[in-house]
Coordinates of C-alpha atoms in Angstrom, one line a residue:
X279 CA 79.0 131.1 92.9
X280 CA 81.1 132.9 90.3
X281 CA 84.3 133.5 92.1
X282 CA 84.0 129.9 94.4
X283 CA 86.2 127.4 93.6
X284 CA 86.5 123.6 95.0
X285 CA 89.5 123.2 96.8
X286 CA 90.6 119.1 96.5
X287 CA 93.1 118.1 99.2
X288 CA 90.7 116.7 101.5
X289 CA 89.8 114.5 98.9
X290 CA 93.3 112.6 98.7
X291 CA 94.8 113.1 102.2
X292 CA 94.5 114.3 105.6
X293 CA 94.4 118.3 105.5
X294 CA 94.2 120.7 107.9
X295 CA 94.8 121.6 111.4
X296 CA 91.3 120.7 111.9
X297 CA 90.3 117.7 110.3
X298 CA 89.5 114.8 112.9
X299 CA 87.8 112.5 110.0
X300 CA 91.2 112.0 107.5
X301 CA 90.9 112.2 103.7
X302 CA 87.0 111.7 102.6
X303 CA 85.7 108.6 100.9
X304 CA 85.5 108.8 96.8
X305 CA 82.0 107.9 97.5
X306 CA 81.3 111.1 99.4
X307 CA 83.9 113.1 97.2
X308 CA 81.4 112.2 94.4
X309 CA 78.3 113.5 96.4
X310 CA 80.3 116.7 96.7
X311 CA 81.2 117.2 93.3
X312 CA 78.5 116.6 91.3
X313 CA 76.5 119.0 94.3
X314 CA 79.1 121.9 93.6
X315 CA 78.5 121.4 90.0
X316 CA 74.3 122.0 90.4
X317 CA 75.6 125.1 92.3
X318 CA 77.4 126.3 89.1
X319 CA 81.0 126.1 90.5
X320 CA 82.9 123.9 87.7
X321 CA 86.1 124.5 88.4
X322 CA 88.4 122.5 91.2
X323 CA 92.0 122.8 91.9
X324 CA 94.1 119.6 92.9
X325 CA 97.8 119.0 92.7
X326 CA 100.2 116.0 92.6
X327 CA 100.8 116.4 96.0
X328 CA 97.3 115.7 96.9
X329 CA 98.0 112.2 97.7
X330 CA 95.2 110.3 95.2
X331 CA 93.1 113.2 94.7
X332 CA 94.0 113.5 91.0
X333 CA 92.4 109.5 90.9
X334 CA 89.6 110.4 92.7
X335 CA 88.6 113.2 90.5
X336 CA 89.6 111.3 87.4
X337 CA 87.3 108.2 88.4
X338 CA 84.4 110.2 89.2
X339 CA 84.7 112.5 85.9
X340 CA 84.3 109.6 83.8
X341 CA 81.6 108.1 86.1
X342 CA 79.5 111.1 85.7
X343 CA 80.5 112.4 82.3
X344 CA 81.3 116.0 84.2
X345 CA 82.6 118.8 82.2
X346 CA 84.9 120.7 84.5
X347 CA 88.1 123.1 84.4
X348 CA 90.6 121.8 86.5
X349 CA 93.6 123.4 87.4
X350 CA 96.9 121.2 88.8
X351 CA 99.8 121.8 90.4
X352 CA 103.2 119.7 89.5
X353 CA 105.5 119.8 92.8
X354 CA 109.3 120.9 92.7
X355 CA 111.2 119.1 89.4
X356 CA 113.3 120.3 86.8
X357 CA 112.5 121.1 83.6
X358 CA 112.4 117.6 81.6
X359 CA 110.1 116.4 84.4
X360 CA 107.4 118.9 83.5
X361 CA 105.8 116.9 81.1
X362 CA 106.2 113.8 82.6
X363 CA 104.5 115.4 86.2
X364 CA 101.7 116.3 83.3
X365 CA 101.3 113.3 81.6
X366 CA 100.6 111.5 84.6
X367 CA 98.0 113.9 86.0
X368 CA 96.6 114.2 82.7
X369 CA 96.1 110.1 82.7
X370 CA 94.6 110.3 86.3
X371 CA 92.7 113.0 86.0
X372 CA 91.4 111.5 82.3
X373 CA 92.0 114.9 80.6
X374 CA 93.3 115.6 77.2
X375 CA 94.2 119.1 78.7
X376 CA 94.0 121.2 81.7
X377 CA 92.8 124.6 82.2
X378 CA 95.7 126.1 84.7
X379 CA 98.8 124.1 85.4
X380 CA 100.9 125.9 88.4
X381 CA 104.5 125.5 89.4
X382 CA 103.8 124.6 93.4
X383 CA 107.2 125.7 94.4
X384 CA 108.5 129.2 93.6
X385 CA 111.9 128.0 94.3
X386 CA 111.9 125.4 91.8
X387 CA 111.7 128.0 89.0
X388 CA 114.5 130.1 90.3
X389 CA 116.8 127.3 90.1
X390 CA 116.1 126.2 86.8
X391 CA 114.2 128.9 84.9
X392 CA 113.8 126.6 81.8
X393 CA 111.1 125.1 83.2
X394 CA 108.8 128.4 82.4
X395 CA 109.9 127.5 78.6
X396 CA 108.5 123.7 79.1
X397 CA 105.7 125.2 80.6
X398 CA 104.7 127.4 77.3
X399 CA 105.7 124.8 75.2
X400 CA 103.0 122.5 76.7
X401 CA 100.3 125.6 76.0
X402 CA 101.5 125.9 72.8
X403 CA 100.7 122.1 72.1
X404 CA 97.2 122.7 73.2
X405 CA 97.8 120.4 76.9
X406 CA 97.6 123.5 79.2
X407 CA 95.5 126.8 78.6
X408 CA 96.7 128.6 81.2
X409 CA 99.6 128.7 83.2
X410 CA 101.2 130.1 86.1
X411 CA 102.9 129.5 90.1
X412 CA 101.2 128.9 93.3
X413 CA 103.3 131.2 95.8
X414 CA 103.8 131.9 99.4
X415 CA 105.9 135.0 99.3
X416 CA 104.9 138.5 98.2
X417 CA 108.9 138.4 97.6
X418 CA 108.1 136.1 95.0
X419 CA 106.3 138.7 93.1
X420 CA 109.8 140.4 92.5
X421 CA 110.9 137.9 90.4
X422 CA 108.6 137.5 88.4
X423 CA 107.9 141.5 87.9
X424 CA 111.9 141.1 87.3
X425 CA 111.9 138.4 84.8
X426 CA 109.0 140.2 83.0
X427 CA 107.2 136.7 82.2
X428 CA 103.4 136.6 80.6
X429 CA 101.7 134.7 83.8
X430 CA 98.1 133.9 83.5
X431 CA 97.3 132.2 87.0
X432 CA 98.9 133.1 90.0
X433 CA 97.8 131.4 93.7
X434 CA 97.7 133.5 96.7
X435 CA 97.2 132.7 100.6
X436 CA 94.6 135.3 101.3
X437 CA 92.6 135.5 104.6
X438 CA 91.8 137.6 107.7
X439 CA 94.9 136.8 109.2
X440 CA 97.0 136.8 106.1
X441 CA 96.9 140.0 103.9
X442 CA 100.3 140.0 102.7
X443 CA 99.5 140.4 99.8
X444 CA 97.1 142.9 99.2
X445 CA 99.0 145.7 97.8
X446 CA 100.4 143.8 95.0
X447 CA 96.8 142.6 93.5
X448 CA 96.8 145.9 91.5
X449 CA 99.8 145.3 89.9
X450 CA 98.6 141.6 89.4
X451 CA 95.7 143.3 87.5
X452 CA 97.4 145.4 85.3
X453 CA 99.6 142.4 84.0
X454 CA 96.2 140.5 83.2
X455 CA 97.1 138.1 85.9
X456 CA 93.8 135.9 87.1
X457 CA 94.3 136.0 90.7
X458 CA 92.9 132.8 92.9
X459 CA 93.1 133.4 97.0
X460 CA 93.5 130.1 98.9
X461 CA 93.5 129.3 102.5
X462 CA 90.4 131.2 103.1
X463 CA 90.3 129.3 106.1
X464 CA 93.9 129.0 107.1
X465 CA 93.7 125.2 107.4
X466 CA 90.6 125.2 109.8
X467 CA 92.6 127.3 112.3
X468 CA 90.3 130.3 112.2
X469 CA 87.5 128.0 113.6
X470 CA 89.7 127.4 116.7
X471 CA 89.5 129.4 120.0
X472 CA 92.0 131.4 121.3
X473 CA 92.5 129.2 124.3
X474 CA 92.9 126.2 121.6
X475 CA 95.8 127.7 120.2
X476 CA 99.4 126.7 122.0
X477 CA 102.1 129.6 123.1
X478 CA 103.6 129.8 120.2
X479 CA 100.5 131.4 118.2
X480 CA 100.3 133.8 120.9
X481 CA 100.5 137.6 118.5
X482 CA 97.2 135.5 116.9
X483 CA 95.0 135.0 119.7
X484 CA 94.3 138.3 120.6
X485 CA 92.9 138.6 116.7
X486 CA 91.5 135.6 117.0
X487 CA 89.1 136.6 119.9
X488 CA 87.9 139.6 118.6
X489 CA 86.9 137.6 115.0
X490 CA 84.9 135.4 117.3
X491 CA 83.2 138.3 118.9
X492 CA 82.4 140.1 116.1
X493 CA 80.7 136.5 114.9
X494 CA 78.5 136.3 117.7
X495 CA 77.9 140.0 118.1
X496 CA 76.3 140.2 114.2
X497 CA 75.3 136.8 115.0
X498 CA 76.7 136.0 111.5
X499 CA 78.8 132.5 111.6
X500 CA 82.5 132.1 111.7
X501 CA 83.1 130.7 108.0
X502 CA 80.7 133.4 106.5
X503 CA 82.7 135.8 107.5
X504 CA 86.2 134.6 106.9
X505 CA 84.7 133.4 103.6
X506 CA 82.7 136.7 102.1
X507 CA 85.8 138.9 103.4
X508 CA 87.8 137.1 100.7
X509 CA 85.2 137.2 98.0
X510 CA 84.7 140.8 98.9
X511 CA 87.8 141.6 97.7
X512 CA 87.5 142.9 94.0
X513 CA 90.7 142.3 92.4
X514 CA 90.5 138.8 93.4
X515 CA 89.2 136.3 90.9
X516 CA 88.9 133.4 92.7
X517 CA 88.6 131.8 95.8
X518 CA 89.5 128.1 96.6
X519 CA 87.6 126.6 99.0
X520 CA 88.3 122.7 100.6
X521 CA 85.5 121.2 101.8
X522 CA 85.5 118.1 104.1
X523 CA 81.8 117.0 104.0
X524 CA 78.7 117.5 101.7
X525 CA 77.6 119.5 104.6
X526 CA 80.6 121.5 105.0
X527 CA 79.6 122.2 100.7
X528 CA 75.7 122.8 102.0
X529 CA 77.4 125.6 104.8
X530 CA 79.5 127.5 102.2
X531 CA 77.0 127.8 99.4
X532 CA 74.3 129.2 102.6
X533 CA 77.1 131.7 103.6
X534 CA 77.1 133.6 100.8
X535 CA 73.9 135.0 101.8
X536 CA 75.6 137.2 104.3
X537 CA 77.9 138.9 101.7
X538 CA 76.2 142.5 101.5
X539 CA 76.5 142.2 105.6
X540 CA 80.4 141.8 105.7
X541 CA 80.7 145.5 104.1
X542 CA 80.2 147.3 107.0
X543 CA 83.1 145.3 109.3
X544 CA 85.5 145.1 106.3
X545 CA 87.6 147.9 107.9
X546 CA 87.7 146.0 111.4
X547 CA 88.4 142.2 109.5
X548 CA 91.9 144.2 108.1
X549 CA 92.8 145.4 111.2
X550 CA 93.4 141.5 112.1
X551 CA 96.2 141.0 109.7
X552 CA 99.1 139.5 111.3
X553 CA 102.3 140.0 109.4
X554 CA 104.5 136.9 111.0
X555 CA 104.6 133.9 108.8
X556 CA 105.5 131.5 111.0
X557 CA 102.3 131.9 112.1
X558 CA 100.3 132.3 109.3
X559 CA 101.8 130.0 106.7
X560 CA 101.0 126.3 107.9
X561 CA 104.1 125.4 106.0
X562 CA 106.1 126.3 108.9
X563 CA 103.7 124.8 111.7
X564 CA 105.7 121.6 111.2
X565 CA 108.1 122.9 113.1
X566 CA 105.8 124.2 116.0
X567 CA 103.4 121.3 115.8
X568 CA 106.3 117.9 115.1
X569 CA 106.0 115.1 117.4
X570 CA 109.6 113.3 118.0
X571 CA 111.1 112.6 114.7
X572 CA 110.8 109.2 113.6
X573 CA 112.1 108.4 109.9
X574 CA 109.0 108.1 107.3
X575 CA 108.8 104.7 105.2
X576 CA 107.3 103.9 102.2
X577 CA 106.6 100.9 100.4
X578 CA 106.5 101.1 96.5
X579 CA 104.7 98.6 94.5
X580 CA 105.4 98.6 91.0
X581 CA 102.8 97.1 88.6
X582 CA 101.9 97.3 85.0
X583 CA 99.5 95.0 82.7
X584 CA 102.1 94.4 79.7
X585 CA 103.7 91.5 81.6
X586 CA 104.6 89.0 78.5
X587 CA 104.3 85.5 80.1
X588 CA 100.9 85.8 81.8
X589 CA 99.0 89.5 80.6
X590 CA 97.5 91.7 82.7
X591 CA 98.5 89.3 85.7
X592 CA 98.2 92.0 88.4
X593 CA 94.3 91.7 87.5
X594 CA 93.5 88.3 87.9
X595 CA 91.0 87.4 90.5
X596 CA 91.8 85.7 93.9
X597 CA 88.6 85.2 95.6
X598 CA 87.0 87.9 94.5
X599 CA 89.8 90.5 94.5
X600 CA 92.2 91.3 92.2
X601 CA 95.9 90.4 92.6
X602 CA 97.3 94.0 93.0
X603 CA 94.1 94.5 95.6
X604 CA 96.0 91.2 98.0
X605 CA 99.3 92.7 97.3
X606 CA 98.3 96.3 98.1
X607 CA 96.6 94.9 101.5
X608 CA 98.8 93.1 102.5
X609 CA 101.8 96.2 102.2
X610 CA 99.1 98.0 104.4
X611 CA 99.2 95.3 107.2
X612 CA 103.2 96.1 107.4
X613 CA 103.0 98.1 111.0
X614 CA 106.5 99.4 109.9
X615 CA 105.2 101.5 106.3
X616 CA 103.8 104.7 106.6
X617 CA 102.5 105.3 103.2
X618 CA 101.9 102.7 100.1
X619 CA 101.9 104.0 96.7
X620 CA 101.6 101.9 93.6
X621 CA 103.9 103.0 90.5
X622 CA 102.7 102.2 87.8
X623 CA 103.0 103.5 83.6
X624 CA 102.0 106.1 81.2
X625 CA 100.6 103.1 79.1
X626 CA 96.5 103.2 78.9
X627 CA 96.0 99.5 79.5
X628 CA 97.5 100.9 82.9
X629 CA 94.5 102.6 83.5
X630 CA 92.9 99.8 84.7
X631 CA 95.3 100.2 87.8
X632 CA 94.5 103.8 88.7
X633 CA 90.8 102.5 88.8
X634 CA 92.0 99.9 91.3
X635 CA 93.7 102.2 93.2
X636 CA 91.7 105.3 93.2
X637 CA 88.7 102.7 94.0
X638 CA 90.6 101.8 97.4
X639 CA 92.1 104.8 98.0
X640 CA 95.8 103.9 97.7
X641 CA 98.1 106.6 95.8
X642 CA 99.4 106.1 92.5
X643 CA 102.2 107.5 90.1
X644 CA 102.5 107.3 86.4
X645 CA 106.1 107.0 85.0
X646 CA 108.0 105.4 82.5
X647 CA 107.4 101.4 81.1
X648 CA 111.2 100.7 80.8
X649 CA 113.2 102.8 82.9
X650 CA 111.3 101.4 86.6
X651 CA 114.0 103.0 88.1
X652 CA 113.5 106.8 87.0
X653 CA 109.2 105.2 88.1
X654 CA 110.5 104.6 91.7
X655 CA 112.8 107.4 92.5
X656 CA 110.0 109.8 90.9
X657 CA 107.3 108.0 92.9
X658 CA 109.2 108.3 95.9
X659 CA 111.2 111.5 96.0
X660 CA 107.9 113.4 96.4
X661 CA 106.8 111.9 99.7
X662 CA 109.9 112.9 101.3
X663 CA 111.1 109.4 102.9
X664 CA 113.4 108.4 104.4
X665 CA 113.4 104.8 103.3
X666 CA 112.0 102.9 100.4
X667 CA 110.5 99.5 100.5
X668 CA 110.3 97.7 97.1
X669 CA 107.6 95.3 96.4
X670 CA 106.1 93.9 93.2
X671 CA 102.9 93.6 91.9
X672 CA 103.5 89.9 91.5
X673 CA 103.7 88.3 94.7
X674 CA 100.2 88.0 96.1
X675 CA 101.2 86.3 99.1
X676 CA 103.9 88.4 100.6
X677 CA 104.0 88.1 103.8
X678 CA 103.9 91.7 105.9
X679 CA 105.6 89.9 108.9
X680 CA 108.6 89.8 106.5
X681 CA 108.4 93.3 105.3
X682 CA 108.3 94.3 108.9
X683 CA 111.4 92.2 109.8
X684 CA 113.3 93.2 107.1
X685 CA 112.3 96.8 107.5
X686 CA 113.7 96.2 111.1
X687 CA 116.8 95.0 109.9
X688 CA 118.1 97.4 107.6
X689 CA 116.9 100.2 110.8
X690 CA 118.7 98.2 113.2
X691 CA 122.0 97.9 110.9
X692 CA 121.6 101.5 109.7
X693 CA 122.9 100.7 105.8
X694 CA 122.0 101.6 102.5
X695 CA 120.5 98.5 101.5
X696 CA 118.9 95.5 103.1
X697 CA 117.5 92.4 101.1
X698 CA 116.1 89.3 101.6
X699 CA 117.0 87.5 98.8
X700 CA 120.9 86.9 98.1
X701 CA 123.3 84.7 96.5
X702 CA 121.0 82.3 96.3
X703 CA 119.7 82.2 99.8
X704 CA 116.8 83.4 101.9
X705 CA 112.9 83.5 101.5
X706 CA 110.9 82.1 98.9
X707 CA 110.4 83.6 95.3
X708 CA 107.7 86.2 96.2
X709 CA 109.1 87.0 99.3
X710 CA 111.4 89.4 98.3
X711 CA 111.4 92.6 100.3
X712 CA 114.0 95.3 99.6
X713 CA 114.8 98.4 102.0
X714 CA 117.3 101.3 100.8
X715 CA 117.5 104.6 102.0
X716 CA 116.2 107.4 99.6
X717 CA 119.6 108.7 99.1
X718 CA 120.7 105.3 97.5
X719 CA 117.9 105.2 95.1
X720 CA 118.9 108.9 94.3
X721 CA 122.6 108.2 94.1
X722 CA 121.6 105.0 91.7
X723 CA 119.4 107.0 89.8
X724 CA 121.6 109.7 88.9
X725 CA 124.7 106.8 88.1
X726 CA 123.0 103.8 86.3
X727 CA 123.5 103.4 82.5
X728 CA 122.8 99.8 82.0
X729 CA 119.4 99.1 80.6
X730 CA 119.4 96.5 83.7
X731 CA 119.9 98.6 86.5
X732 CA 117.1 101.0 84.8
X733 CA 114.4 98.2 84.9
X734 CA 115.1 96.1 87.7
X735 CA 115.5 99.1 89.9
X736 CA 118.7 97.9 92.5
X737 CA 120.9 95.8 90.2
X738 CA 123.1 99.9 90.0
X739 CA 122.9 99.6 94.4
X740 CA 124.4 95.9 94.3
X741 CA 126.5 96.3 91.7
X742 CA 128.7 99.0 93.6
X743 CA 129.8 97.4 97.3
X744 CA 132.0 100.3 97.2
X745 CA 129.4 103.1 97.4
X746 CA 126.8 101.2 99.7
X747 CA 126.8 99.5 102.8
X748 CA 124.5 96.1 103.1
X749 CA 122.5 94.5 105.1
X750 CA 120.5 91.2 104.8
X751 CA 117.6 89.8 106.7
X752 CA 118.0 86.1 107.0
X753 CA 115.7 83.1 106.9
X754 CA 115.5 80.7 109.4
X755 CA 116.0 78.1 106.6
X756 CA 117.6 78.9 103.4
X757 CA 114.2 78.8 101.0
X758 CA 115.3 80.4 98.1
X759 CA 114.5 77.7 95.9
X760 CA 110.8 77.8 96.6
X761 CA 108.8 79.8 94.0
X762 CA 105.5 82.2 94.9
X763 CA 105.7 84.6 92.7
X764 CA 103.4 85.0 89.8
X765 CA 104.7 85.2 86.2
X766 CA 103.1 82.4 84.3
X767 CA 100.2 80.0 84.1
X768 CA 101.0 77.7 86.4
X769 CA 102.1 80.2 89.0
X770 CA 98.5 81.2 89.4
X771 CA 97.4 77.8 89.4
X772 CA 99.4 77.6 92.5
X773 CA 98.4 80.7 94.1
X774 CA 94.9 80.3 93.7
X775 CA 95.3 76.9 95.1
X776 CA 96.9 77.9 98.1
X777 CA 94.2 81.0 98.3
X778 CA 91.1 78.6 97.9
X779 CA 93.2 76.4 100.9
X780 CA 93.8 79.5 103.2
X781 CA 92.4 82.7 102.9
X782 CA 89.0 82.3 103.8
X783 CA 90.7 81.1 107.4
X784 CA 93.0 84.4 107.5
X785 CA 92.7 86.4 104.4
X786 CA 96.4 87.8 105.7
X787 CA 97.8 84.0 105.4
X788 CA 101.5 84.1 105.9
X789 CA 104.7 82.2 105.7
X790 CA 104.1 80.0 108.3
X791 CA 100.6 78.6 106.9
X792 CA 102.0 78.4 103.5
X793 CA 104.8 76.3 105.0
X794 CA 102.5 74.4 106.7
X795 CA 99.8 73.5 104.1
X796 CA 103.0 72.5 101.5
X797 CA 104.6 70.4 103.8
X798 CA 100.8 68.3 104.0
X799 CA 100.7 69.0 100.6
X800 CA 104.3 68.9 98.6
X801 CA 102.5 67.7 95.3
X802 CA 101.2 71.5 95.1
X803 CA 104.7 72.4 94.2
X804 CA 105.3 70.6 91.5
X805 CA 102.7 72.8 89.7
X806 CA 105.2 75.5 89.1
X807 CA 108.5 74.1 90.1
X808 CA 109.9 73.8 86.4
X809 CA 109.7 77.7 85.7
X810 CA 113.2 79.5 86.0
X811 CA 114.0 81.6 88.9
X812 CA 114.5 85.6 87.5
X813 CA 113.7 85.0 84.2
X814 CA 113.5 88.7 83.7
X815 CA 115.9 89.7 85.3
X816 CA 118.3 87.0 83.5
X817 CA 116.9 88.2 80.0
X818 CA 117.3 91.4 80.7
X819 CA 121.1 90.6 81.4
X820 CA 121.3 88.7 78.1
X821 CA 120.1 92.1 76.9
X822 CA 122.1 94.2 78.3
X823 CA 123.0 97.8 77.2
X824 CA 124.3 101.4 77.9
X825 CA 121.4 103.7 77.7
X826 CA 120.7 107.2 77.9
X827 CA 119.0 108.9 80.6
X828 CA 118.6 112.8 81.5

């Protein structure tokens, strides 16, 4: 089990061309961790990218008290986002360091080659031991040959099909270069028949076909095979391997047993190496594969626990859930939002909400306390959306039939910005929804200076009518006045009143019942109704001040 090494996508999204079941439950992720670890391989590799994977882990690492080496990968950023990307998988992953940390896009370094410097700064300060890129190109080998820097790890796609870059792992060697081979499998798609396969992977089927025979002909199975041809090769170091069951664990650790039988077919398995990559990297499948293009949403809920009028008031219990818990399902019932990540801080009372969400299974991101606007535009610029749909922590009883109608709206209208809330009109306090395209949060991320259009997150977008064009989702009555949100003592005293009257009839109570009950009921609203609207946002006005940003 020396060279195996546990592979952690599956275990924070849905991976590969053959995966029917969807990311695995942390429950079973656990069964397959601590099994891997009994089997002597200690080491997995995950990346930012890997949806919650990085939560997963974390959790079950402090669960079970495992030692492991894990090795990261921080997605394409420029160099003062390095240790930021670290910091946050560091939290998640509840590490003080990491053994590898890996640039996951070549490209990223050739535009801004300071962030190699950041990257050996970070080993020098004892956070990293060992550092290096995650490629796709043997090209990419030139430039770092070229630039002549000291590498430790380098990741290579290295399979049956793909053996691109075999005649460079001597040269790897000689620099003292750990090399790890991934994509052993290629996704799943070397379990796939030929006749599975569409048109446009026709140079592989051919290949494909005579891997199969060979399988049944030695009577040796598919993945031992694929598997032991990678191990067998000597100048490789590593292999990552994903799993997507406990079984599919149980299969690989049996396959090994057929290693001294791949020997003798070696020279037939390189005689299926296909040379065309956009066939054999999956990065480019998209383009085979895409169904019609529809624009990706995400919703972004910020939260944190340092709230100053009620603390830690993302954490209080409603019926037996905690508040983020409501918000977060209730996001999910939006039909509209493809993806809900909670943004959250670097702060370690903040931990509390990477349990929450790694519990459930909902993505999070670590970023900055004050500047919630950098938190959001790092958050989302990594899921590659189209739009953004802002939501707070503090309104329990958002309704998703509004974030679906206002998500509608600002499609419809085709702006920058749609809202729900303005010049005094529209839905209740904690109702607010907010949709902007990704390139206004960009564009208000690069040009805010005020300290309030860095913590409030759209202040910058409405503050310039002459760079954006609006949109606004109206009401059917203007209810602005009304407050649900949750930011003091009384607040919760309402919300949990009109939680005890209503969610054990529909635990996704909206508007309508809310509207309902209170109009039975108007004494309810008196419980809150002498709280200011915005205090923060008004104090942070009072506040006010130019700051610097990178």
């Amino acid at each position: 089990m020396d060279k195996i090494v546990l592979g952690t996508a599956q275990f924070g999204m849905n991976y590969g061309i053959n995966n029917t079941r969807g990311k695995i439950p942390p429950s079973e992720v656990a069964v397959i961790i601590k099994k891997a670890v009994e089997h002597n391989i200690n080491i997995l590799d995950t990346a930012w990218d890997y949806g919650i994977a990085e939560a997963v882990i974390g959790k079950i690492i402090k669960q079970y008290d495992l030692r492991l080496r894990i090795i990261s990968k921080f997605p394409v950023c420029k160099q003062p986002q390095v240790k930021m990307f670290l910091a946050s998988s560091l939290k998640t992953l509840r590490c003080q360091s990491l053994y590898g940390y890996l640039l996951h896009d070549f490209q990223a370094y050739q535009k801004d080659k300071n962030i190699w410097q950041e990257l050996l700064r970070l080993k020098q300060n004892g956070k990293i031991k060992k550092i290096g890129f995650s490629l796709y190109y043997p090209s990419d080998l030139y430039s770092i040959f070229k630039d002549n820097i000291k590498v430790d790890i380098i990741q290579i796609p290295f399979n049956v099909f793909d053996q691109r870059f075999k005649p460079y792992l001597a040269e790897l060697k000689k620099r003292n270069i750990e090399i790890y081979a991934r994509s052993v499998f290629l996704q799943g798609l070397i379990f796939k028949k030929s006749s599975e396969l569409n048109d446009s992977f026709e140079p592989l089927q051919k290949k494909a076909d005579v891997l199969s025979a060979l399988s049944d002909k030695l009577d040796i199975p598919l993945l031992a095979i694929c598997l032991n041809f990678v191990i067998g090769q000597k100048l490789i170091d590593k292999v990552i391997v994903g799993v997507d069951s406990s079984e599919h664990l149980s299969e690989i650790l049996l396959a090994q047993n057929y290693f001294s039988k791949i020997a003798s077919i070696t020279p037939q398995l390189e005689q299926l190496a296909v040379n065309e990559e956009k066939i054999i990297l999956p990065v480019n499948w998209k383009d085979t594969h895409k169904a019609e293009h529809k624009e990706k949403v995400i919703a972004i809920i910020q939260a944190r626990t340092s709230s100053t009028r009620l603390a830690a008031k993302v954490l209080l219990n409603l019926e037996g859930k905690t508040v983020l818990e409501h918000v977060i399902e209730r996001v999910e019932q939006a039909k509209l939002v493809d993806e809900v990540i909670v943004a959250t801080t670097f702060d370690k009372n903040d931990l509390k909400l990477v349990d929450v969400c790694s519990q459930r299974g909902t993505r999070v991101f670590c970023g900055s306390r004050d500047d919630v606007l950098d938190r959001y535009y790092q958050a989302a610029r990594l899921t590659n959306p189209t739009h953004v749909v802002r939501i707070t922590a503090d309104c329990p009883i958002i309704d998703p039939k509004v974030i679906d109608e206002t998500i509608a709206v600002h499609l419809a209208k085709k702006v920058d910005y749609t809202g729900n809330r303005t010049e005094s009109m529209g839905f209740p306090d904690g109702q607010d929804v907010e949709v902007f395209k990704f390139e206004a949060l960009e564009k208000a991320w690069r040009g805010a200076r005020l300290s309030s259009e860095r913590e409030h997150v759209t202040p910058y977008i409405k503050n310039h009518p002459e760079l954006f064009k609006f949109g606004y989702h109206n009401c059917f009555t203007n209810l602005y006045h009304k407050r649900w949100t949750l930011d003091r003592e009384d607040d919760f005293l309402f919300i949990k009143l009109l939680y005890k009257k209503l969610y054990r009839k529909n635990n996704f109570f909206g508007m309508k019942e809310i509207l309902s009950l209170l109009k039975e009921h108007p004494e309810y609203e008196k419980i809150n109704d002498w709280i200011l609207l915005n205090e923060g946002y008004i104090k942070s006005l009072r506040e006010d001040k130019i700051v610097k940003t990178d």
